[in-house]
Amino acid sequence: MSTEIVVPPGARFFFALWLPVDAAKKLHTVAGGVVGRCGGRLMREDALHITLAFLGEVPERRLVELQKVAAEFKLQKAPVRLDRLGFWNHNHILWAGTKEPDPALSALAAELQDLLVKAGFLTDAKPFLPHVTLLRKLLHPGALPELPAVEWSAAEFVLAKSWPSDRGSAYETVARWPLN
Ligand code: 2AM
């Protein structure tokens, strides 16, 4: 079954792992401490995610087909461990990532991207940099705090959309499927 998807102007689509509520809460609290000291724009707690495959704009007429193919994907569960904060100077993002990327998580993203290439929704697979964006528009992060490890087992993947809104980008999950 496919959901009817509302497509706001400028909407971009991506597949992701959405953070479980307690993991999101912990990371949002840590990020809130950084904003208090250093500024930046805090991502909403309920918008935190790890992008597995970024599609960009998808023609509205292909969204039903996209959900049909995604529902057929047989993808494996993967453990997720976020145990470090990092900062990218080029886009002013503070993120939570991992000291040692788990091969199962990398395999999940690689397989999903391959399937999307085969289905004609991606032109090529991209390197996977597992991270959760916590803050945007951060200019001077200062010394970053240690991140107590946040761990869970990802049991589903989602199709999500982001679009420009008055308060920066908005994010919403539009469909979800279990991992095996
Ligand atoms: P970011 O958080 O590192 O900016 C929706 O925009 C999601 O897709 C975000 O997680 C964003 O990553 C990611 N994203 C945006 N543009 C992308 C691109 N060109 N390639 C890969 N991921 C992208």
PDB file of C-alpha atoms and ligand atoms in Angstrom:
ATOM      1  CA  MET A   1       0.000   0.000   0.000  1.00  0.00           C
ATOM      2  CA  SER A   2       1.330   3.468  -0.781  1.00  0.00           C
ATOM      3  CA  THR A   3       0.626   6.692   1.052  1.00  0.00           C
ATOM      4  CA  GLU A   4      -0.516   9.729  -0.905  1.00  0.00           C
ATOM      5  CA  ILE A   5       2.358  12.156  -0.470  1.00  0.00           C
ATOM      6  CA  VAL A   6       1.847  15.918  -0.327  1.00  0.00           C
ATOM      7  CA  VAL A   7       4.741  17.569  -2.142  1.00  0.00           C
ATOM      8  CA  PRO A   8       5.510  21.087  -0.869  1.00  0.00           C
ATOM      9  CA  PRO A   9       7.430  23.387  -3.243  1.00  0.00           C
ATOM     10  CA  GLY A  10      11.138  22.541  -3.190  1.00  0.00           C
ATOM     11  CA  ALA A  11      10.590  19.166  -1.503  1.00  0.00           C
ATOM     12  CA  ARG A  12      13.526  16.757  -1.558  1.00  0.00           C
ATOM     13  CA  PHE A  13      13.256  13.081  -0.692  1.00  0.00           C
ATOM     14  CA  PHE A  14      15.604  10.752   1.131  1.00  0.00           C
ATOM     15  CA  PHE A  15      15.680   7.357   2.821  1.00  0.00           C
ATOM     16  CA  ALA A  16      16.762   7.424   6.429  1.00  0.00           C
ATOM     17  CA  LEU A  17      16.838   5.819   9.833  1.00  0.00           C
ATOM     18  CA  TRP A  18      14.714   7.998  12.125  1.00  0.00           C
ATOM     19  CA  LEU A  19      16.060   8.215  15.662  1.00  0.00           C
ATOM     20  CA  PRO A  20      14.149   6.432  18.432  1.00  0.00           C
ATOM     21  CA  VAL A  21      12.576   8.886  20.877  1.00  0.00           C
ATOM     22  CA  ASP A  22      15.104   8.410  23.710  1.00  0.00           C
ATOM     23  CA  ALA A  23      18.137   8.568  21.424  1.00  0.00           C
ATOM     24  CA  ALA A  24      16.769  11.781  19.884  1.00  0.00           C
ATOM     25  CA  LYS A  25      16.138  13.251  23.324  1.00  0.00           C
ATOM     26  CA  LYS A  26      19.708  12.579  24.508  1.00  0.00           C
ATOM     27  CA  LEU A  27      21.312  14.044  21.401  1.00  0.00           C
ATOM     28  CA  HIS A  28      18.998  17.039  21.352  1.00  0.00           C
ATOM     29  CA  THR A  29      19.926  17.808  24.954  1.00  0.00           C
ATOM     30  CA  VAL A  30      23.654  17.629  24.176  1.00  0.00           C
ATOM     31  CA  ALA A  31      23.147  19.858  21.119  1.00  0.00           C
ATOM     32  CA  GLY A  32      21.108  22.308  23.217  1.00  0.00           C
ATOM     33  CA  GLY A  33      24.143  22.754  25.480  1.00  0.00           C
ATOM     34  CA  VAL A  34      26.300  23.633  22.463  1.00  0.00           C
ATOM     35  CA  VAL A  35      23.728  26.161  21.175  1.00  0.00           C
ATOM     36  CA  GLY A  36      23.684  27.814  24.600  1.00  0.00           C
ATOM     37  CA  ARG A  37      27.443  28.403  24.396  1.00  0.00           C
ATOM     38  CA  CYS A  38      28.096  28.773  20.676  1.00  0.00           C
ATOM     39  CA  GLY A  39      24.866  29.575  18.802  1.00  0.00           C
ATOM     40  CA  GLY A  40      23.625  27.815  15.694  1.00  0.00           C
ATOM     41  CA  ARG A  41      20.198  26.526  14.731  1.00  0.00           C
ATOM     42  CA  LEU A  42      19.052  23.480  16.653  1.00  0.00           C
ATOM     43  CA  MET A  43      17.414  20.681  14.664  1.00  0.00           C
ATOM     44  CA  ARG A  44      14.041  19.710  16.084  1.00  0.00           C
ATOM     45  CA  GLU A  45      14.191  16.651  18.300  1.00  0.00           C
ATOM     46  CA  ASP A  46      11.587  14.838  16.198  1.00  0.00           C
ATOM     47  CA  ALA A  47      13.500  15.537  12.962  1.00  0.00           C
ATOM     48  CA  LEU A  48      16.746  13.778  13.890  1.00  0.00           C
ATOM     49  CA  HIS A  49      17.769  11.073  11.416  1.00  0.00           C
ATOM     50  CA  ILE A  50      20.614   9.324   9.610  1.00  0.00           C
ATOM     51  CA  THR A  51      20.324   9.680   5.849  1.00  0.00           C
ATOM     52  CA  LEU A  52      20.955   6.381   4.036  1.00  0.00           C
ATOM     53  CA  ALA A  53      20.271   7.554   0.493  1.00  0.00           C
ATOM     54  CA  PHE A  54      19.540  11.065  -0.737  1.00  0.00           C
ATOM     55  CA  LEU A  55      17.304  11.291  -3.813  1.00  0.00           C
ATOM     56  CA  GLY A  56      16.684  15.025  -4.083  1.00  0.00           C
ATOM     57  CA  GLU A  57      13.596  16.082  -6.013  1.00  0.00           C
ATOM     58  CA  VAL A  58      11.411  13.210  -7.203  1.00  0.00           C
ATOM     59  CA  PRO A  59       8.700  13.848  -9.820  1.00  0.00           C
ATOM     60  CA  GLU A  60       5.308  13.581  -8.119  1.00  0.00           C
ATOM     61  CA  ARG A  61       4.139  10.973 -10.663  1.00  0.00           C
ATOM     62  CA  ARG A  62       6.969   8.621  -9.545  1.00  0.00           C
ATOM     63  CA  LEU A  63       6.223   8.677  -5.811  1.00  0.00           C
ATOM     64  CA  VAL A  64       3.788   5.758  -5.912  1.00  0.00           C
ATOM     65  CA  GLU A  65       6.327   3.675  -7.856  1.00  0.00           C
ATOM     66  CA  LEU A  66       9.057   4.679  -5.386  1.00  0.00           C
ATOM     67  CA  GLN A  67       7.006   3.373  -2.465  1.00  0.00           C
ATOM     68  CA  LYS A  68       6.169   0.169  -4.348  1.00  0.00           C
ATOM     69  CA  VAL A  69       9.815  -0.616  -5.039  1.00  0.00           C
ATOM     70  CA  ALA A  70      10.878   0.304  -1.488  1.00  0.00           C
ATOM     71  CA  ALA A  71       8.269  -2.081  -0.066  1.00  0.00           C
ATOM     72  CA  GLU A  72       9.967  -4.918  -2.012  1.00  0.00           C
ATOM     73  CA  PHE A  73      13.459  -4.213  -0.691  1.00  0.00           C
ATOM     74  CA  LYS A  74      14.777  -6.945   1.596  1.00  0.00           C
ATOM     75  CA  LEU A  75      17.142  -5.066   3.889  1.00  0.00           C
ATOM     76  CA  GLN A  76      18.794  -6.263   7.062  1.00  0.00           C
ATOM     77  CA  LYS A  77      18.556  -4.746  10.542  1.00  0.00           C
ATOM     78  CA  ALA A  78      21.673  -2.870  11.642  1.00  0.00           C
ATOM     79  CA  PRO A  79      23.110  -1.738  14.953  1.00  0.00           C
ATOM     80  CA  VAL A  80      23.666   1.999  15.333  1.00  0.00           C
ATOM     81  CA  ARG A  81      26.155   3.530  17.734  1.00  0.00           C
ATOM     82  CA  LEU A  82      26.721   7.272  17.974  1.00  0.00           C
ATOM     83  CA  ASP A  83      29.675   8.075  20.184  1.00  0.00           C
ATOM     84  CA  ARG A  84      31.298  11.249  18.930  1.00  0.00           C
ATOM     85  CA  LEU A  85      30.439  14.799  17.989  1.00  0.00           C
ATOM     86  CA  GLY A  86      32.009  16.423  14.969  1.00  0.00           C
ATOM     87  CA  PHE A  87      31.870  19.711  13.125  1.00  0.00           C
ATOM     88  CA  TRP A  88      32.079  20.348   9.384  1.00  0.00           C
ATOM     89  CA  ASN A  89      33.551  23.706   8.587  1.00  0.00           C
ATOM     90  CA  HIS A  90      32.376  23.740   4.984  1.00  0.00           C
ATOM     91  CA  ASN A  91      28.650  23.619   5.866  1.00  0.00           C
ATOM     92  CA  HIS A  92      28.711  24.705   9.538  1.00  0.00           C
ATOM     93  CA  ILE A  93      27.059  21.524  10.763  1.00  0.00           C
ATOM     94  CA  LEU A  94      27.493  19.940  14.174  1.00  0.00           C
ATOM     95  CA  TRP A  95      26.814  16.210  13.937  1.00  0.00           C
ATOM     96  CA  ALA A  96      26.807  13.039  15.972  1.00  0.00           C
ATOM     97  CA  GLY A  97      28.644  10.157  14.379  1.00  0.00           C
ATOM     98  CA  THR A  98      30.648   7.143  15.224  1.00  0.00           C
ATOM     99  CA  LYS A  99      34.304   6.445  15.937  1.00  0.00           C
ATOM    100  CA  GLU A 100      34.140   3.149  14.033  1.00  0.00           C
ATOM    101  CA  PRO A 101      31.387   2.831  11.416  1.00  0.00           C
ATOM    102  CA  ASP A 102      29.629  -0.519  11.779  1.00  0.00           C
ATOM    103  CA  PRO A 103      29.976  -2.686   8.629  1.00  0.00           C
ATOM    104  CA  ALA A 104      26.317  -3.753   8.889  1.00  0.00           C
ATOM    105  CA  LEU A 105      25.147  -0.134   8.815  1.00  0.00           C
ATOM    106  CA  SER A 106      27.411   0.684   5.866  1.00  0.00           C
ATOM    107  CA  ALA A 107      26.149  -2.457   4.090  1.00  0.00           C
ATOM    108  CA  LEU A 108      22.543  -1.375   4.655  1.00  0.00           C
ATOM    109  CA  ALA A 109      23.157   2.031   3.056  1.00  0.00           C
ATOM    110  CA  ALA A 110      25.162   0.510   0.180  1.00  0.00           C
ATOM    111  CA  GLU A 111      22.510  -2.083  -0.591  1.00  0.00           C
ATOM    112  CA  LEU A 112      19.687   0.463  -0.436  1.00  0.00           C
ATOM    113  CA  GLN A 113      21.578   2.792  -2.779  1.00  0.00           C
ATOM    114  CA  ASP A 114      22.298  -0.059  -5.227  1.00  0.00           C
ATOM    115  CA  LEU A 115      18.624  -1.013  -5.291  1.00  0.00           C
ATOM    116  CA  LEU A 116      17.641   2.606  -5.912  1.00  0.00           C
ATOM    117  CA  VAL A 117      20.144   2.851  -8.763  1.00  0.00           C
ATOM    118  CA  LYS A 118      18.694  -0.345 -10.285  1.00  0.00           C
ATOM    119  CA  ALA A 119      15.164   1.053  -9.936  1.00  0.00           C
ATOM    120  CA  GLY A 120      16.201   4.300 -11.634  1.00  0.00           C
ATOM    121  CA  PHE A 121      15.767   6.595  -8.638  1.00  0.00           C
ATOM    122  CA  LEU A 122      19.474   7.319  -8.143  1.00  0.00           C
ATOM    123  CA  THR A 123      22.083   7.802 -10.837  1.00  0.00           C
ATOM    124  CA  ASP A 124      24.928   6.404  -8.748  1.00  0.00           C
ATOM    125  CA  ALA A 125      25.754   5.244  -5.228  1.00  0.00           C
ATOM    126  CA  LYS A 126      27.474   7.814  -3.005  1.00  0.00           C
ATOM    127  CA  PRO A 127      29.923   7.272  -0.141  1.00  0.00           C
ATOM    128  CA  PHE A 128      27.990   6.832   3.112  1.00  0.00           C
ATOM    129  CA  LEU A 129      29.005   9.058   6.025  1.00  0.00           C
ATOM    130  CA  PRO A 130      26.751   7.977   8.899  1.00  0.00           C
ATOM    131  CA  HIS A 131      25.832  11.071  10.904  1.00  0.00           C
ATOM    132  CA  VAL A 132      22.953  12.849  12.579  1.00  0.00           C
ATOM    133  CA  THR A 133      22.900  16.584  11.945  1.00  0.00           C
ATOM    134  CA  LEU A 134      22.212  18.269  15.286  1.00  0.00           C
ATOM    135  CA  LEU A 135      22.906  21.936  14.611  1.00  0.00           C
ATOM    136  CA  ARG A 136      23.078  24.014  11.466  1.00  0.00           C
ATOM    137  CA  LYS A 137      24.604  27.450  10.902  1.00  0.00           C
ATOM    138  CA  LEU A 138      27.096  26.961  13.703  1.00  0.00           C
ATOM    139  CA  LEU A 139      30.078  29.224  13.048  1.00  0.00           C
ATOM    140  CA  HIS A 140      32.417  28.578  15.973  1.00  0.00           C
ATOM    141  CA  PRO A 141      31.854  25.285  17.776  1.00  0.00           C
ATOM    142  CA  GLY A 142      34.562  25.743  20.423  1.00  0.00           C
ATOM    143  CA  ALA A 143      35.633  22.597  22.264  1.00  0.00           C
ATOM    144  CA  LEU A 144      33.049  19.896  21.660  1.00  0.00           C
ATOM    145  CA  PRO A 145      31.847  17.847  24.644  1.00  0.00           C
ATOM    146  CA  GLU A 146      32.370  14.093  24.830  1.00  0.00           C
ATOM    147  CA  LEU A 147      29.306  12.217  23.636  1.00  0.00           C
ATOM    148  CA  PRO A 148      28.161   9.356  25.897  1.00  0.00           C
ATOM    149  CA  ALA A 149      27.393   6.533  23.444  1.00  0.00           C
ATOM    150  CA  VAL A 150      23.818   6.346  22.182  1.00  0.00           C
ATOM    151  CA  GLU A 151      22.975   2.910  20.752  1.00  0.00           C
ATOM    152  CA  TRP A 152      20.018   1.076  19.283  1.00  0.00           C
ATOM    153  CA  SER A 153      19.178  -1.548  16.713  1.00  0.00           C
ATOM    154  CA  ALA A 154      17.555  -0.046  13.613  1.00  0.00           C
ATOM    155  CA  ALA A 155      14.460  -2.087  12.850  1.00  0.00           C
ATOM    156  CA  GLU A 156      12.879   0.045  10.113  1.00  0.00           C
ATOM    157  CA  PHE A 157      13.820   2.463   7.364  1.00  0.00           C
ATOM    158  CA  VAL A 158      11.779   5.423   6.234  1.00  0.00           C
ATOM    159  CA  LEU A 159      11.148   7.551   3.193  1.00  0.00           C
ATOM    160  CA  ALA A 160      11.255  11.186   4.274  1.00  0.00           C
ATOM    161  CA  LYS A 161      10.930  14.604   2.728  1.00  0.00           C
ATOM    162  CA  SER A 162      12.446  17.967   3.569  1.00  0.00           C
ATOM    163  CA  TRP A 163      11.349  21.315   2.253  1.00  0.00           C
ATOM    164  CA  PRO A 164      12.110  24.980   2.860  1.00  0.00           C
ATOM    165  CA  SER A 165       9.947  26.624   5.532  1.00  0.00           C
ATOM    166  CA  ASP A 166       9.971  29.975   7.386  1.00  0.00           C
ATOM    167  CA  ARG A 167      12.088  28.435  10.107  1.00  0.00           C
ATOM    168  CA  GLY A 168      14.659  26.657   7.947  1.00  0.00           C
ATOM    169  CA  SER A 169      14.130  23.198   6.492  1.00  0.00           C
ATOM    170  CA  ALA A 170      11.181  21.136   7.695  1.00  0.00           C
ATOM    171  CA  TYR A 171      11.413  17.334   7.823  1.00  0.00           C
ATOM    172  CA  GLU A 172       8.718  14.681   7.794  1.00  0.00           C
ATOM    173  CA  THR A 173       8.627  10.920   7.395  1.00  0.00           C
ATOM    174  CA  VAL A 174       6.187   9.839   4.705  1.00  0.00           C
ATOM    175  CA  ALA A 175       6.382   6.029   4.719  1.00  0.00           C
ATOM    176  CA  ARG A 176       8.191   3.327   6.689  1.00  0.00           C
ATOM    177  CA  TRP A 177       9.088  -0.334   6.179  1.00  0.00           C
ATOM    178  CA  PRO A 178      10.578  -2.947   8.508  1.00  0.00           C
ATOM    179  CA  LEU A 179      14.149  -4.180   8.249  1.00  0.00           C
ATOM    180  CA  ASN A 180      14.527  -7.960   8.399  1.00  0.00           C
TER     181      ASN A 180
HETATM  182  P1  2AM B   1      22.811  16.850   6.231  1.00  0.00           P
HETATM  183  O1  2AM B   1      21.981  16.724   7.453  1.00  0.00           O
HETATM  184  O2  2AM B   1      24.234  16.426   6.423  1.00  0.00           O
HETATM  185  O3  2AM B   1      22.675  18.225   5.591  1.00  0.00           O
HETATM  186  C1  2AM B   1      17.674  15.964   4.106  1.00  0.00           C
HETATM  187  O4  2AM B   1      18.198  17.145   3.590  1.00  0.00           O
HETATM  188  C2  2AM B   1      18.776  15.016   4.469  1.00  0.00           C
HETATM  189  O5  2AM B   1      19.516  14.677   3.296  1.00  0.00           O
HETATM  190  C3  2AM B   1      19.792  15.552   5.451  1.00  0.00           C
HETATM  191  O6  2AM B   1      20.176  14.500   6.311  1.00  0.00           O
HETATM  192  C4  2AM B   1      20.954  15.992   4.603  1.00  0.00           C
HETATM  193  O7  2AM B   1      22.204  15.827   5.189  1.00  0.00           O
HETATM  194  C5  2AM B   1      20.866  15.012   3.473  1.00  0.00           C
HETATM  195  N1  2AM B   1      21.360  15.614   2.231  1.00  0.00           N
HETATM  196  C6  2AM B   1      21.055  16.809   1.716  1.00  0.00           C
HETATM  197  N2  2AM B   1      21.680  16.988   0.538  1.00  0.00           N
HETATM  198  C7  2AM B   1      22.401  15.884   0.310  1.00  0.00           C
HETATM  199  C8  2AM B   1      23.260  15.455  -0.729  1.00  0.00           C
HETATM  200  N3  2AM B   1      23.482  16.208  -1.809  1.00  0.00           N
HETATM  201  N4  2AM B   1      23.841  14.249  -0.614  1.00  0.00           N
HETATM  202  C9  2AM B   1      23.613  13.474   0.454  1.00  0.00           C
HETATM  203  N5  2AM B   1      22.804  13.816   1.488  1.00  0.00           N
HETATM  204  C10 2AM B   1      22.202  14.996   1.412  1.00  0.00           C
END
